[in-house]
Coordinates of C-alpha atoms in Angstrom, one line a residue:
M1 CA 16.9 21.3 29.4
E2 CA 19.1 21.0 32.4
K3 CA 22.1 23.4 32.3
S4 CA 25.5 22.5 33.7
K5 CA 28.0 25.1 34.3
F6 CA 31.8 24.8 34.5
V7 CA 33.6 27.8 36.0
L8 CA 37.4 28.1 35.4
A9 CA 39.0 29.8 38.4
G10 CA 42.1 31.9 38.0
V11 CA 43.3 35.0 36.2
W12 CA 44.2 35.2 32.5
L13 CA 46.7 37.8 31.6
L14 CA 45.8 39.6 28.3
C15 CA 48.8 40.5 26.2
F16 CA 49.5 41.6 22.7
G17 CA 46.1 43.2 22.3
L18 CA 44.2 40.0 22.6
S19 CA 40.6 40.0 23.9
L20 CA 38.9 37.5 26.2
S21 CA 35.5 36.2 25.1
S22 CA 32.8 36.8 27.7
Q23 CA 31.7 33.2 27.5
D24 CA 35.0 32.1 29.0
L25 CA 34.1 33.6 32.3
G26 CA 31.6 30.8 32.8
F27 CA 31.7 27.7 30.7
I28 CA 28.2 26.5 30.0
V29 CA 27.2 23.0 28.8
E30 CA 23.5 22.6 28.3
D31 CA 23.5 18.8 27.6
K32 CA 23.8 16.6 30.7
D33 CA 25.4 13.7 28.8
L34 CA 28.0 16.0 27.3
H35 CA 28.7 17.5 30.7
L36 CA 29.4 14.0 32.1
Y37 CA 31.5 13.1 29.1
L38 CA 33.7 16.1 29.6
L39 CA 34.1 15.4 33.3
D40 CA 35.1 11.8 32.6
L41 CA 37.8 12.6 30.0
K42 CA 41.0 10.9 31.0
E43 CA 43.2 11.7 28.0
A44 CA 43.5 14.4 25.3
R45 CA 42.2 13.5 21.8
P46 CA 42.2 15.0 18.4
P47 CA 39.2 17.4 17.9
H48 CA 36.1 15.3 17.7
T49 CA 32.3 15.7 17.7
K50 CA 30.1 14.9 20.6
K51 CA 26.4 15.7 20.8
N52 CA 26.8 17.7 17.6
R53 CA 29.5 19.9 19.2
L54 CA 33.2 20.0 18.5
V55 CA 35.4 19.1 21.5
F56 CA 39.0 20.3 21.8
T57 CA 41.2 18.8 24.5
F58 CA 44.7 19.3 26.0
Q59 CA 46.6 17.1 28.5
G60 CA 47.7 19.4 31.3
S61 CA 50.4 18.8 34.0
P62 CA 50.3 19.7 37.6
R63 CA 52.3 22.9 36.6
T64 CA 49.9 23.9 33.8
R65 CA 48.0 27.0 35.0
S66 CA 45.9 28.1 32.0
V67 CA 45.2 26.9 28.5
G68 CA 43.5 28.9 25.8
I69 CA 42.5 28.3 22.2
A70 CA 42.3 30.8 19.2
F71 CA 40.7 30.3 15.8
S72 CA 41.5 31.4 12.3
F73 CA 37.8 32.4 11.7
E74 CA 38.4 35.1 14.4
R75 CA 41.8 35.9 12.9
F76 CA 43.4 34.6 16.2
R77 CA 42.4 37.8 17.9
T78 CA 40.4 36.2 20.7
V79 CA 41.8 33.6 23.1
H80 CA 39.1 31.4 24.6
L81 CA 39.9 29.9 28.0
M82 CA 39.6 26.1 28.2
A83 CA 38.0 24.6 31.3
R84 CA 39.7 21.8 33.2
N85 CA 38.3 18.6 34.6
P86 CA 39.5 16.6 37.6
S87 CA 42.0 14.6 35.4
R88 CA 43.7 17.8 34.3
I89 CA 42.2 17.5 30.8
F90 CA 41.6 21.0 29.5
F91 CA 38.7 21.2 27.1
Y92 CA 36.7 23.6 25.0
V93 CA 33.4 23.0 23.2
L94 CA 32.5 24.8 20.0
D95 CA 29.6 25.1 17.6
P96 CA 31.9 25.3 14.5
P97 CA 31.0 28.2 12.1
E98 CA 33.0 26.6 9.2
D99 CA 33.7 23.1 8.0
R100 CA 37.4 23.8 7.7
F101 CA 39.6 26.1 9.8
T102 CA 42.8 26.3 11.8
Y103 CA 43.5 27.0 15.4
R104 CA 46.3 27.3 17.9
L105 CA 46.6 26.6 21.7
V106 CA 48.0 29.1 24.2
V107 CA 49.5 27.2 27.1
D108 CA 50.7 29.4 30.0
G109 CA 51.2 32.1 27.4
V110 CA 53.1 30.0 24.9
W111 CA 51.4 29.6 21.4
M112 CA 51.6 26.1 19.9
A113 CA 49.9 23.6 17.6
D114 CA 47.7 21.1 19.3
P115 CA 49.9 18.1 20.2
S116 CA 46.9 15.8 20.0
N117 CA 45.9 16.7 16.5
P118 CA 47.9 15.0 13.7
L119 CA 46.6 17.5 11.1
V120 CA 49.0 20.4 10.8
V121 CA 49.6 23.0 8.2
E122 CA 52.0 25.9 7.9
D123 CA 51.1 29.5 7.1
E124 CA 53.2 31.7 4.8
D125 CA 55.6 32.5 7.7
G126 CA 56.2 28.8 8.5
V127 CA 54.0 28.9 11.7
R128 CA 52.5 25.5 12.5
L129 CA 48.7 25.6 12.7
S130 CA 46.4 22.8 13.7
L131 CA 43.7 22.0 11.2
V132 CA 40.1 20.9 11.6
S133 CA 38.3 19.5 8.5
L134 CA 34.8 18.4 9.3
T135 CA 34.3 16.9 5.8
P136 CA 34.0 13.2 6.8
L137 CA 35.9 10.4 5.1
P138 CA 33.6 8.3 2.9
A139 CA 32.5 5.1 4.5
E140 CA 34.9 3.1 2.4
E141 CA 37.8 5.3 3.5
A142 CA 37.1 5.4 7.3
G143 CA 39.8 2.9 8.1
P144 CA 40.7 0.3 8.7
V145 CA 38.6 -1.5 6.1
P146 CA 38.6 -5.3 6.3
L147 CA 38.3 -6.7 2.8
E148 CA 38.3 -10.3 1.6
G149 CA 41.7 -11.5 2.9
E150 CA 43.0 -7.9 3.1
V151 CA 42.8 -4.8 5.3
A152 CA 43.1 -1.3 4.0
F153 CA 44.5 1.1 6.6
L154 CA 43.9 4.8 5.9
F155 CA 45.2 7.9 7.7
R156 CA 44.6 11.6 7.3
Y157 CA 47.7 13.7 8.0
T158 CA 49.7 16.7 6.8
P159 CA 50.4 16.3 3.0
G160 CA 53.9 15.4 1.8
R161 CA 55.1 13.6 4.8
Q162 CA 56.6 10.1 5.4
V163 CA 54.0 8.0 7.2
F164 CA 54.5 4.4 8.4
L165 CA 52.1 1.7 9.5
V166 CA 53.4 -0.1 12.6
G167 CA 51.8 -3.1 14.3
E168 CA 51.9 -6.7 15.6
F169 CA 51.8 -7.9 11.9
C170 CA 55.3 -6.5 11.3
N171 CA 56.8 -7.2 14.8
W172 CA 56.5 -3.5 15.5
D173 CA 59.2 -2.6 13.0
P174 CA 58.7 1.2 12.6
F175 CA 60.0 1.5 9.1
L176 CA 58.9 -1.7 7.4
L177 CA 55.5 -0.6 6.1
P178 CA 55.6 2.9 4.5
M179 CA 52.1 4.2 3.5
E180 CA 51.3 5.7 0.1
E181 CA 49.9 9.2 -0.2
V182 CA 47.0 8.4 -2.5
E183 CA 45.7 12.0 -2.5
P184 CA 47.0 15.1 -0.7
G185 CA 46.9 14.3 3.0
L186 CA 45.4 10.8 2.7
Y187 CA 47.7 7.9 3.3
R188 CA 46.9 4.2 2.6
K189 CA 48.4 0.8 3.1
T190 CA 46.8 -2.5 2.2
L191 CA 47.9 -5.8 3.9
S192 CA 47.0 -9.4 3.5
L193 CA 46.5 -10.7 7.0
P194 CA 45.2 -13.9 8.5
A195 CA 42.1 -13.8 10.7
G196 CA 42.7 -12.4 14.1
T197 CA 42.9 -9.2 16.1
Y198 CA 45.9 -6.9 15.6
A199 CA 47.2 -3.8 17.5
Y200 CA 48.7 -1.0 15.4
Y201 CA 49.5 2.7 15.2
F202 CA 50.8 5.2 12.6
L203 CA 54.2 6.8 12.8
A204 CA 54.5 10.3 11.4
D205 CA 57.1 13.0 12.2
G206 CA 58.5 10.8 14.9
K207 CA 55.2 10.5 16.7
R208 CA 53.2 7.4 17.4
I209 CA 49.5 8.2 16.6
A210 CA 46.6 5.9 17.3
D211 CA 44.1 5.7 14.4
P212 CA 41.8 8.7 14.8
E213 CA 39.1 7.0 12.8
N214 CA 39.1 3.8 14.9
P215 CA 37.5 3.9 18.4
R216 CA 38.9 0.5 19.5
R217 CA 42.0 1.2 21.6
V218 CA 44.2 -0.5 24.2
Y219 CA 47.4 0.7 26.0
L220 CA 50.8 -1.0 25.5
D221 CA 53.4 0.4 27.8
A222 CA 51.1 3.4 28.6
I223 CA 50.9 4.2 24.8
P224 CA 47.5 4.1 23.1
V225 CA 47.3 1.8 20.1
S226 CA 44.4 0.9 17.9
L227 CA 42.9 -2.6 17.3
V228 CA 41.6 -4.1 14.1
E229 CA 39.8 -7.4 13.8
V230 CA 40.3 -9.4 10.6
P231 CA 37.4 -11.8 10.0
P232 CA 38.0 -15.3 8.5
R233 CA 38.0 -15.5 4.7
I234 CA 34.6 -16.5 3.2
S235 CA 36.1 -19.6 1.6
A236 CA 37.5 -20.7 5.0
R237 CA 34.1 -20.2 6.7
L238 CA 32.4 -22.3 4.0
Q239 CA 34.7 -25.2 4.5
D240 CA 34.1 -25.3 8.3

């Protein structure tokens, strides 16, 4: 198999007794398609799988010098450097050892939760940790789900928060459609909508979040929003 190698130039200062993983000295991606995918990334996304690998991303700025990532399964003792593509997207590819774990980013020495990941938990000290849960949503819960005359929108997020559904169907009113937390961390809103295509996003903790479970997206005023297509009702199709 063809090997592709990314080398991240520069110096990482090791502080607070942290170690640097040897694999960070040369970032190796063995799959050609994955290599090209990483090079072509134009925006940061929540953690997602590609070619059976887990991809983490961070949107850098011209002033961002280095970005690292640390994991709970290593007790946050190792900071792995993230490579950078031509669009200033920093990325890291992982073979996940666990189905559920937390992580933090280290951006120019500053520890933080992943701004692209809506799943956040807090430890006993109130420190915000980004969460990865690889247990997939059941097919009927991977929203949005068009039903007969209705659409069920579902969203995984931090439990116990206020989450709103915002879209063209409510004239972009940010607080008109609160979502119900049907189980810890799973929010749902069902709407009756006429046939058509609608743009929407979720509003949580003051952040606009495109639907992580929906690959259909467009940009409105440089902000990513998701698209859902509502088919005509069966009765209407029978009359045509």
